[in-house]
């Protein structure tokens, strides 16, 4: 199973349509424990990503990921902009001069993203943030490597997203609520779940050789 | 939702163009950005001051761009911090070679975006310092959480750091003064009604007919408790007590008081509030050096207020008194 430039573009297309479809759901999650702009910001940012990359040729995955990251940083704002932007930019060096990579390499790139996210947001697992989806999902991808089943990936993303409901927020605006944040899914975990679900959808398009 | 707008997606741009149209001699809008800077920026030999944040807090922050306060203000989308490239444009436009101070309110997004902008500027050889305002005593400060929010006390940081910069202080000196204000200013707010982000179209939270929220944030984020409606005197006492306790105010201390409306509260009510604030301070033998009543840091059309107290020393008093000429603050 390989991951290449057309697949990465397809991934962004599916992710963007998920975000546009669920823009109001993300905003409602954010209204509950934040300030209610997550859906709008993500929708604006990923629509711009699509506008940028849709009809453009990229020599390798690195160039594409950098463009995606920079577009997000300059269009999203809020906390999500620097975080999602950092995730794509930190992944890009692993793809240097590569049009196509293995799933193991993709997992390594996401691991670099995860480290970048933790540094940028100064967050750890259990803080009720996107890290609570990213860390278990990336760990799973690293373990599974090239024998990854996309469906398992999607299910894990969903499960870890749901699990943020029971956590007390330690970072971001939700942290001001303290215990009152319990009972709500973290909006960043929810958008991260869409990101990995969209990836699983793209990878599912493949035949499995096991 | 009823709002006087044309298109929910263009409110920020249209607002900025409207501000420049009203004050072409004082402000200029950097092309293709949401950055307003002093018409005479960059001012030679002077440290540049840049602040900003989400829109919807008008007159913050663009209202404080001008002589004696900010050199540039960056507006994000409504209640959304501006992006690093926009902040970077502001830094470049106000740097005269003496360096730039970023005045950031303590929100995760603001801190991250301004930090990234500072990294971009430093990579281009611009000297940048950052201060983070965290005056809101409504939220607990803990090493395990995000820390206190920055609210209306930020305006006093703009005023005093701006005065120091205007006098020719170095970047390190302006940064130190800004931190001195931050260490000595505390605020707390409350809301009577919620606010509506234009692009969301519905209120950010709900309050019953007879309910109020104590400790409300300036983005419609929830406060620390909902209670039933109380008199202005009781509310003034609740907010001021928390502010004074945290500030460790003693008899004969001198303070500046800032009574801030959140967007939909009439001046009448703010002055009623101030009457009680003044009498409490008087009872405690705290000297009110100066009082500011009005809208300084709003939350769209939220009804409610915040009370800020700044403990003063001789240096802060002089800087507070020095000349400032901006749209929303004049001395």
XYZ file of C-alpha atoms in Angstrom:
541
model
C 0.000 0.000 0.000
C 1.479 3.307 -1.088
C 0.638 6.897 -0.358
C 1.354 9.431 -3.082
C 0.577 12.950 -4.286
C -2.797 12.099 -5.935
C -3.859 10.220 -2.789
C -2.819 13.122 -0.571
C -4.884 15.483 -2.709
C -7.810 13.083 -2.588
C -7.404 12.929 1.193
C -7.682 16.725 1.421
C -10.732 16.674 -0.833
C -12.541 14.145 1.373
C -11.445 15.962 4.541
C -12.640 19.292 3.193
C -16.044 17.898 2.304
C -16.363 16.288 5.748
C -15.486 19.602 7.386
C -17.894 21.585 5.197
C -20.663 19.051 5.968
C -19.936 19.119 9.694
C -19.039 22.789 10.014
C -22.003 23.442 12.293
C -21.416 20.315 14.374
C -17.848 21.427 15.068
C -19.079 24.902 15.925
C -21.702 23.476 18.294
C -19.046 21.402 20.078
C -16.950 24.545 20.398
C -19.879 26.670 21.608
C -20.310 24.211 24.478
C -16.801 24.549 25.878
C -14.957 27.155 23.814
C -15.903 30.209 21.847
C -17.735 28.686 18.923
C -15.489 29.382 15.974
C -13.827 26.035 15.303
C -16.160 24.897 12.514
C -16.035 28.234 10.724
C -12.267 28.479 10.931
C -11.643 24.938 9.744
C -14.163 25.303 6.923
C -12.522 28.527 5.747
C -9.033 27.038 5.981
C -9.610 23.720 4.245
C -11.708 25.287 1.489
C -8.709 27.517 0.819
C -6.433 24.455 0.867
C -8.589 22.866 -1.830
C -8.628 26.048 -3.913
C -4.822 26.139 -3.751
C -3.946 22.507 -4.447
C -6.765 21.193 -6.607
C -5.410 22.124 -10.013
C -1.740 22.438 -9.197
C 1.063 19.948 -9.885
C 3.424 18.980 -7.073
C 6.852 17.394 -7.674
C 6.741 15.547 -4.341
C 4.702 15.063 -1.180
C 6.945 17.402 0.779
C 6.061 20.401 -1.396
C 2.377 19.556 -1.186
C 2.400 19.162 2.604
C 4.268 22.451 3.024
C 1.714 24.270 0.876
C -1.158 22.729 2.839
C 0.484 23.718 6.149
C 1.223 27.293 5.111
C -2.310 27.758 3.743
C -3.826 26.549 6.994
C -1.575 28.799 9.085
C -2.448 31.861 7.023
C -6.191 31.202 6.731
C -7.475 29.465 9.847
C -6.368 31.636 12.778
C -7.330 30.751 16.338
C -5.480 27.881 17.942
C -6.353 25.437 15.162
C -4.414 27.346 12.508
C -0.949 27.097 14.077
C -1.652 23.550 15.259
C -2.931 21.990 12.025
C -0.425 24.036 10.041
C 2.413 22.795 12.234
C 1.226 19.203 11.790
C 1.564 19.373 7.987
C 4.804 21.357 7.978
C 6.524 19.063 10.492
C 5.573 16.028 8.418
C 6.967 17.445 5.195
C 10.735 16.785 5.593
C 10.102 13.011 5.741
C 8.624 13.233 2.228
C 11.568 15.146 0.753
C 11.820 14.358 -2.974
C 9.317 11.524 -2.651
C 6.333 11.203 -4.893
C 5.227 8.052 -3.171
C 5.817 6.551 0.282
C 4.857 3.480 2.294
C 2.344 3.541 5.132
C 5.227 3.043 7.577
C 6.842 6.205 6.265
C 3.528 8.021 6.507
C 3.269 6.919 10.146
C 6.762 8.297 10.786
C 5.777 11.598 9.239
C 2.678 11.790 11.444
C 4.867 11.011 14.417
C 6.911 14.102 13.578
C 3.612 16.021 13.310
C 2.570 14.770 16.722
C 5.827 15.937 18.306
C 5.357 19.329 16.647
C 1.777 19.571 17.918
C 2.809 18.782 21.471
C 5.505 21.447 21.394
C 3.404 24.121 19.714
C 0.396 23.577 21.958
C 2.367 22.584 25.037
C -0.180 19.785 25.513
C 0.020 16.171 26.592
C -2.289 13.210 26.295
C -5.204 13.532 28.720
C -5.435 17.340 28.427
C -8.632 17.043 26.333
C -7.171 18.277 23.066
C -6.499 16.966 19.566
C -3.492 15.109 21.048
C -5.942 12.654 22.609
C -6.796 11.481 19.095
C -3.405 12.004 17.448
C -1.232 10.148 19.927
C -3.118 6.815 20.030
C -3.800 6.911 16.285
C -0.183 7.665 15.362
C 1.090 5.029 17.806
C -1.272 2.513 16.197
C -0.081 3.454 12.699
C 3.558 3.086 13.772
C 2.824 -0.354 15.233
C 0.802 -1.605 12.281
C 3.033 -0.131 9.609
C 2.348 -1.496 6.162
C -0.171 -4.044 7.420
C -2.505 -1.295 8.638
C -6.235 -1.846 8.113
C -7.770 1.527 7.289
C -11.020 0.569 8.940
C -9.269 -0.037 12.268
C -7.668 3.372 11.939
C -11.038 5.047 11.426
C -12.566 3.179 14.350
C -9.706 4.116 16.681
C -10.023 7.780 15.686
C -13.749 7.676 16.450
C -13.238 5.882 19.761
C -10.505 8.245 20.985
C -12.567 11.263 19.936
C -15.550 9.987 21.957
C -13.265 9.350 24.931
C -12.409 13.058 25.185
C -15.952 13.522 26.497
C -14.934 12.185 29.916
C -11.801 14.290 30.245
C -11.366 17.567 32.072
C -9.802 20.179 29.805
C -6.297 21.362 30.733
C -5.501 23.403 27.625
C -7.216 25.933 25.415
C -10.249 27.961 26.257
C -12.130 24.917 27.571
C -9.616 24.754 30.432
C -11.297 27.806 31.984
C -14.354 25.645 32.574
C -12.481 23.105 34.683
C -14.824 20.268 35.615
C -17.641 21.866 33.650
C -15.790 20.773 30.495
C -16.502 17.122 31.314
C -19.326 15.655 29.223
C -18.385 17.451 25.999
C -16.299 16.128 23.109
C -13.254 18.296 22.401
C -13.757 20.151 19.082
C -10.101 19.704 18.058
C -10.370 15.981 18.738
C -13.486 15.913 16.555
C -11.815 17.650 13.596
C -8.758 15.400 14.028
C -11.082 12.420 13.871
C -12.367 13.657 10.474
C -8.769 13.995 9.320
C -7.951 10.358 10.109
C -11.333 9.080 8.865
C -10.708 10.829 5.566
C -7.268 9.226 5.427
C -8.794 5.810 6.080
C -11.281 6.418 3.268
C -8.449 7.156 0.857
C -6.407 4.166 1.961
C -9.450 1.893 1.682
C -9.465 2.573 -2.026
C -6.465 0.236 -2.159
C -6.223 -3.510 -2.574
C -4.610 -5.216 0.349
C -1.731 -7.583 -0.153
C -1.246 -9.453 3.048
C -30.278 37.417 14.668
C -30.588 41.030 13.568
C -27.344 42.763 12.652
C -26.433 45.814 10.612
C -24.119 44.032 8.204
C -23.900 43.256 4.487
C -22.317 39.832 4.497
C -21.257 37.779 7.508
C -18.043 36.842 5.683
C -16.817 40.378 5.101
C -17.564 42.103 8.414
C -13.922 42.481 9.450
C -12.704 43.858 6.119
C -15.637 46.259 5.819
C -15.158 47.463 9.393
C -11.457 48.181 8.797
C -12.174 50.069 5.593
C -14.805 52.057 7.445
C -12.339 52.966 10.174
C -9.788 54.216 7.673
C -12.481 56.161 5.831
C -13.322 57.885 9.131
C -9.719 58.626 10.113
C -7.539 58.794 7.004
C -5.040 61.100 8.691
C -4.446 58.798 11.609
C -4.692 55.287 10.213
C -3.655 53.315 7.203
C -4.646 49.794 6.216
C -1.767 47.702 4.897
C -2.766 46.423 1.440
C -4.301 42.904 1.396
C -4.149 42.584 5.166
C -6.293 43.198 8.233
C -3.538 45.340 9.747
C -4.130 48.970 10.708
C -1.043 51.036 11.499
C -0.338 54.639 12.428
C -0.411 56.803 9.330
C 3.184 57.851 10.103
C 4.485 54.310 10.763
C 7.265 53.344 11.158
C 8.207 56.148 13.545
C 11.936 56.691 13.413
C 13.894 55.853 16.558
C 10.816 54.540 18.357
C 10.031 51.012 19.518
C 6.966 49.757 17.655
C 4.014 48.366 19.585
C 1.758 45.775 18.003
C -1.300 44.239 19.562
C -4.404 42.588 18.263
C -6.679 39.650 18.526
C -10.023 38.540 17.266
C -12.419 41.208 16.029
C -15.605 41.959 17.919
C -13.888 43.760 20.806
C -14.033 47.237 19.302
C -12.644 49.759 19.980
C -9.953 47.171 20.775
C -7.526 47.015 19.252
C -7.435 49.346 16.265
C -8.995 52.114 18.353
C -5.731 52.388 20.270
C -3.488 52.880 17.266
C -1.987 56.340 17.347
C 0.405 58.664 19.107
C 1.263 57.442 22.604
C -0.254 53.980 22.273
C -0.070 51.273 19.584
C 1.730 51.501 16.250
C -0.207 48.639 14.730
C -3.261 46.496 15.425
C -3.990 43.158 13.796
C -7.608 42.059 13.507
C -8.494 38.404 13.258
C -11.880 37.058 12.265
C -14.568 37.660 14.885
C -13.299 36.207 18.188
C -10.508 34.380 16.313
C -6.883 35.295 16.758
C -5.175 36.761 13.699
C -2.843 34.548 11.688
C 0.976 34.730 11.965
C 1.463 36.168 8.470
C -0.829 39.111 9.339
C 0.970 39.773 12.619
C 4.280 39.535 10.738
C 3.080 42.197 8.260
C 2.264 44.474 11.200
C 5.692 43.913 12.763
C 7.464 44.751 9.499
C 5.362 47.868 8.960
C 6.042 49.388 12.395
C 9.682 48.423 12.892
C 11.986 51.404 12.468
C 15.016 49.412 13.523
C 14.400 49.908 17.237
C 12.496 46.670 17.649
C 8.867 45.751 18.187
C 6.936 44.783 21.301
C 3.997 42.399 20.868
C 1.232 42.828 23.445
C -0.650 39.541 23.506
C -3.769 38.608 25.459
C -3.481 35.232 27.113
C -5.480 32.931 24.866
C -4.015 29.766 23.401
C -4.589 30.870 19.817
C -3.324 34.408 20.282
C -0.169 33.230 22.009
C 0.609 30.624 19.327
C -0.039 32.902 16.346
C 1.908 35.844 17.788
C 4.779 33.532 18.752
C 4.963 32.180 15.214
C 4.928 35.739 13.882
C 7.763 36.644 16.256
C 9.747 33.653 14.940
C 9.208 34.850 11.351
C 10.285 38.393 12.270
C 13.368 37.254 14.164
C 14.366 35.173 11.150
C 14.386 38.450 9.190
C 16.548 40.153 11.777
C 13.854 42.209 13.501
C 14.223 42.499 17.256
C 10.949 41.345 18.842
C 9.838 41.130 22.470
C 6.538 39.724 23.730
C 4.396 40.330 26.777
C 1.276 38.354 27.660
C -1.576 40.084 29.496
C -3.447 37.891 31.977
C -5.516 40.244 34.108
C -8.753 38.252 34.487
C -9.070 37.024 38.067
C -12.277 35.132 37.246
C -10.302 32.140 36.036
C -7.827 30.324 38.189
C -4.173 30.579 37.402
C -2.437 27.239 37.573
C 0.618 25.718 36.005
C -1.582 22.890 34.745
C -3.960 25.091 32.809
C -3.855 27.846 30.264
C -3.693 30.518 32.935
C -5.718 33.666 33.265
C -7.319 35.339 30.293
C -6.357 38.774 29.098
C -9.253 41.249 29.074
C -9.857 45.002 29.497
C -6.723 45.628 31.567
C -4.857 45.195 28.275
C -5.845 48.738 27.308
C -3.855 50.130 30.248
C -0.863 48.096 29.088
C -1.217 49.710 25.644
C -1.444 53.152 27.208
C 1.504 52.933 29.571
C 3.877 50.903 27.386
C 2.905 53.196 24.496
C 3.842 56.261 26.540
C 7.220 54.747 27.387
C 7.901 53.955 23.731
C 6.854 57.445 22.667
C 9.412 58.870 25.113
C 12.145 56.905 23.394
C 12.589 54.001 25.784
C 14.447 50.963 24.450
C 12.721 47.692 23.598
C 13.919 46.149 26.874
C 12.635 49.154 28.831
C 9.247 49.158 27.118
C 8.932 45.419 27.712
C 9.775 45.896 31.400
C 7.182 48.668 31.778
C 4.535 46.546 30.051
C 5.295 43.687 32.430
C 5.081 46.057 35.383
C 1.557 47.053 34.303
C 0.625 43.399 33.792
C 1.855 42.559 37.285
C -0.269 45.342 38.784
C -3.548 45.179 36.867
C -6.473 42.866 37.595
C -9.932 42.671 36.068
C -13.143 40.753 36.315
C -16.313 40.802 34.253
C -19.911 39.656 34.194
C -22.621 39.294 31.568
C -26.337 40.034 31.532
C -26.932 38.774 27.986
C -24.978 36.692 25.458
C -23.526 37.869 22.148
C -23.884 36.567 18.592
C -20.963 36.030 16.207
C -22.257 37.238 12.801
C -21.154 34.114 10.905
C -22.575 31.772 13.547
C -25.905 33.538 13.676
C -26.972 32.389 17.110
C -25.946 33.418 20.622
C -22.805 31.846 22.049
C -24.586 30.716 25.211
C -27.909 31.177 26.883
C -28.969 33.033 29.995
C -32.430 32.936 31.488
C -34.494 36.125 31.762
C -33.376 36.610 35.375
C -29.937 35.030 35.137
C -26.492 36.604 34.956
C -23.074 35.056 34.504
C -20.200 36.079 36.766
C -16.664 35.908 35.421
C -17.763 35.935 31.788
C -15.053 36.064 29.149
C -14.960 38.559 26.294
C -15.633 35.902 23.643
C -18.865 34.629 25.086
C -16.950 31.843 26.771
C -18.705 30.847 29.971
C -17.828 32.414 33.296
C -17.408 30.852 36.702
C -21.013 30.805 37.885
C -24.537 31.627 36.878
C -26.611 33.445 39.484
C -29.903 35.289 39.592
C -29.916 38.978 38.693
C -28.559 41.250 41.400
C -28.347 44.989 41.969
C -25.527 47.018 40.451
C -24.161 47.568 43.948
C -23.961 43.852 44.690
C -22.333 43.131 41.339
C -19.820 45.959 41.817
C -18.961 44.567 45.227
C -18.577 40.982 43.971
C -16.283 41.927 41.102
C -14.242 44.551 42.926
C -13.675 42.385 46.009
C -12.186 39.605 43.895
C -10.004 42.093 41.994
C -8.733 43.843 45.141
C -8.070 40.606 47.020
C -5.921 39.357 44.199
C -4.069 42.627 43.803
C -3.240 42.829 47.493
C -4.285 46.466 47.793
C -3.405 48.251 51.016
C -4.557 51.472 52.611
C -3.249 54.616 50.904
C -2.389 52.758 47.691
C -3.095 54.726 44.527
C -5.057 53.074 41.745
C -6.543 53.687 38.322
C -10.013 52.249 37.776
C -11.408 51.180 34.411
C -15.126 50.462 34.188
C -15.682 48.760 30.864
C -18.954 48.123 29.054
C -19.154 44.947 26.991
C -21.073 46.445 24.087
C -24.730 46.665 25.031
C -24.662 48.289 28.443
C -25.534 51.989 28.605
C -23.136 54.473 30.171
C -25.867 55.159 32.708
C -25.393 51.706 34.168
C -21.597 51.891 34.020
C -21.652 55.117 36.034
C -24.029 53.555 38.572
C -21.490 50.767 38.922
C -18.669 53.252 39.282
C -20.487 55.088 42.076
C -20.333 51.923 44.172
C -16.755 51.114 43.129
C -15.646 54.599 44.178
C -17.398 54.344 47.539
C -15.906 50.908 48.311
C -12.399 52.168 47.485
C -13.015 55.253 49.594
C -14.106 53.124 52.562
C -10.929 51.104 52.217
C -8.830 54.288 52.070
C -7.551 53.500 48.602
C -6.843 56.620 46.571
C -8.426 56.739 43.108
C -5.860 58.517 40.970
C -7.913 58.275 37.791
C -11.078 56.603 36.492
C -12.016 55.607 32.957
C -15.642 54.752 32.211
C -16.797 53.574 28.798
C -16.397 50.852 26.216
C -12.772 49.793 25.882
C -12.843 46.044 25.270
C -16.268 44.824 24.201
C -17.756 41.472 23.256
C -20.002 42.423 20.328
C -23.441 43.293 21.730
C -23.033 41.538 25.056
C -24.622 43.397 27.950
C -22.414 43.451 31.003
C -19.256 44.988 32.309
C -15.797 44.431 33.622
C -13.970 46.254 36.364
C -10.196 46.698 36.188
C -7.921 48.117 38.854
C -4.309 49.102 38.254
C -2.064 49.693 41.249
C 0.117 52.717 40.515
C 3.527 54.011 41.453
C 5.117 57.295 40.433
C 6.462 55.953 37.139
C 3.135 54.414 36.113
C 1.245 57.595 37.059
C 3.475 59.745 34.867
C 3.170 57.404 31.913
C -0.590 57.101 32.388
C -0.851 60.886 32.271
C 1.287 61.467 29.215
C -0.128 62.462 25.843
C -2.072 59.956 23.773
C -4.123 60.615 20.670
C -5.986 57.612 19.315
C -9.568 57.116 18.158
C -10.714 55.577 21.413
C -8.328 56.938 24.015
C -7.073 60.496 24.348
C -5.063 62.215 27.057
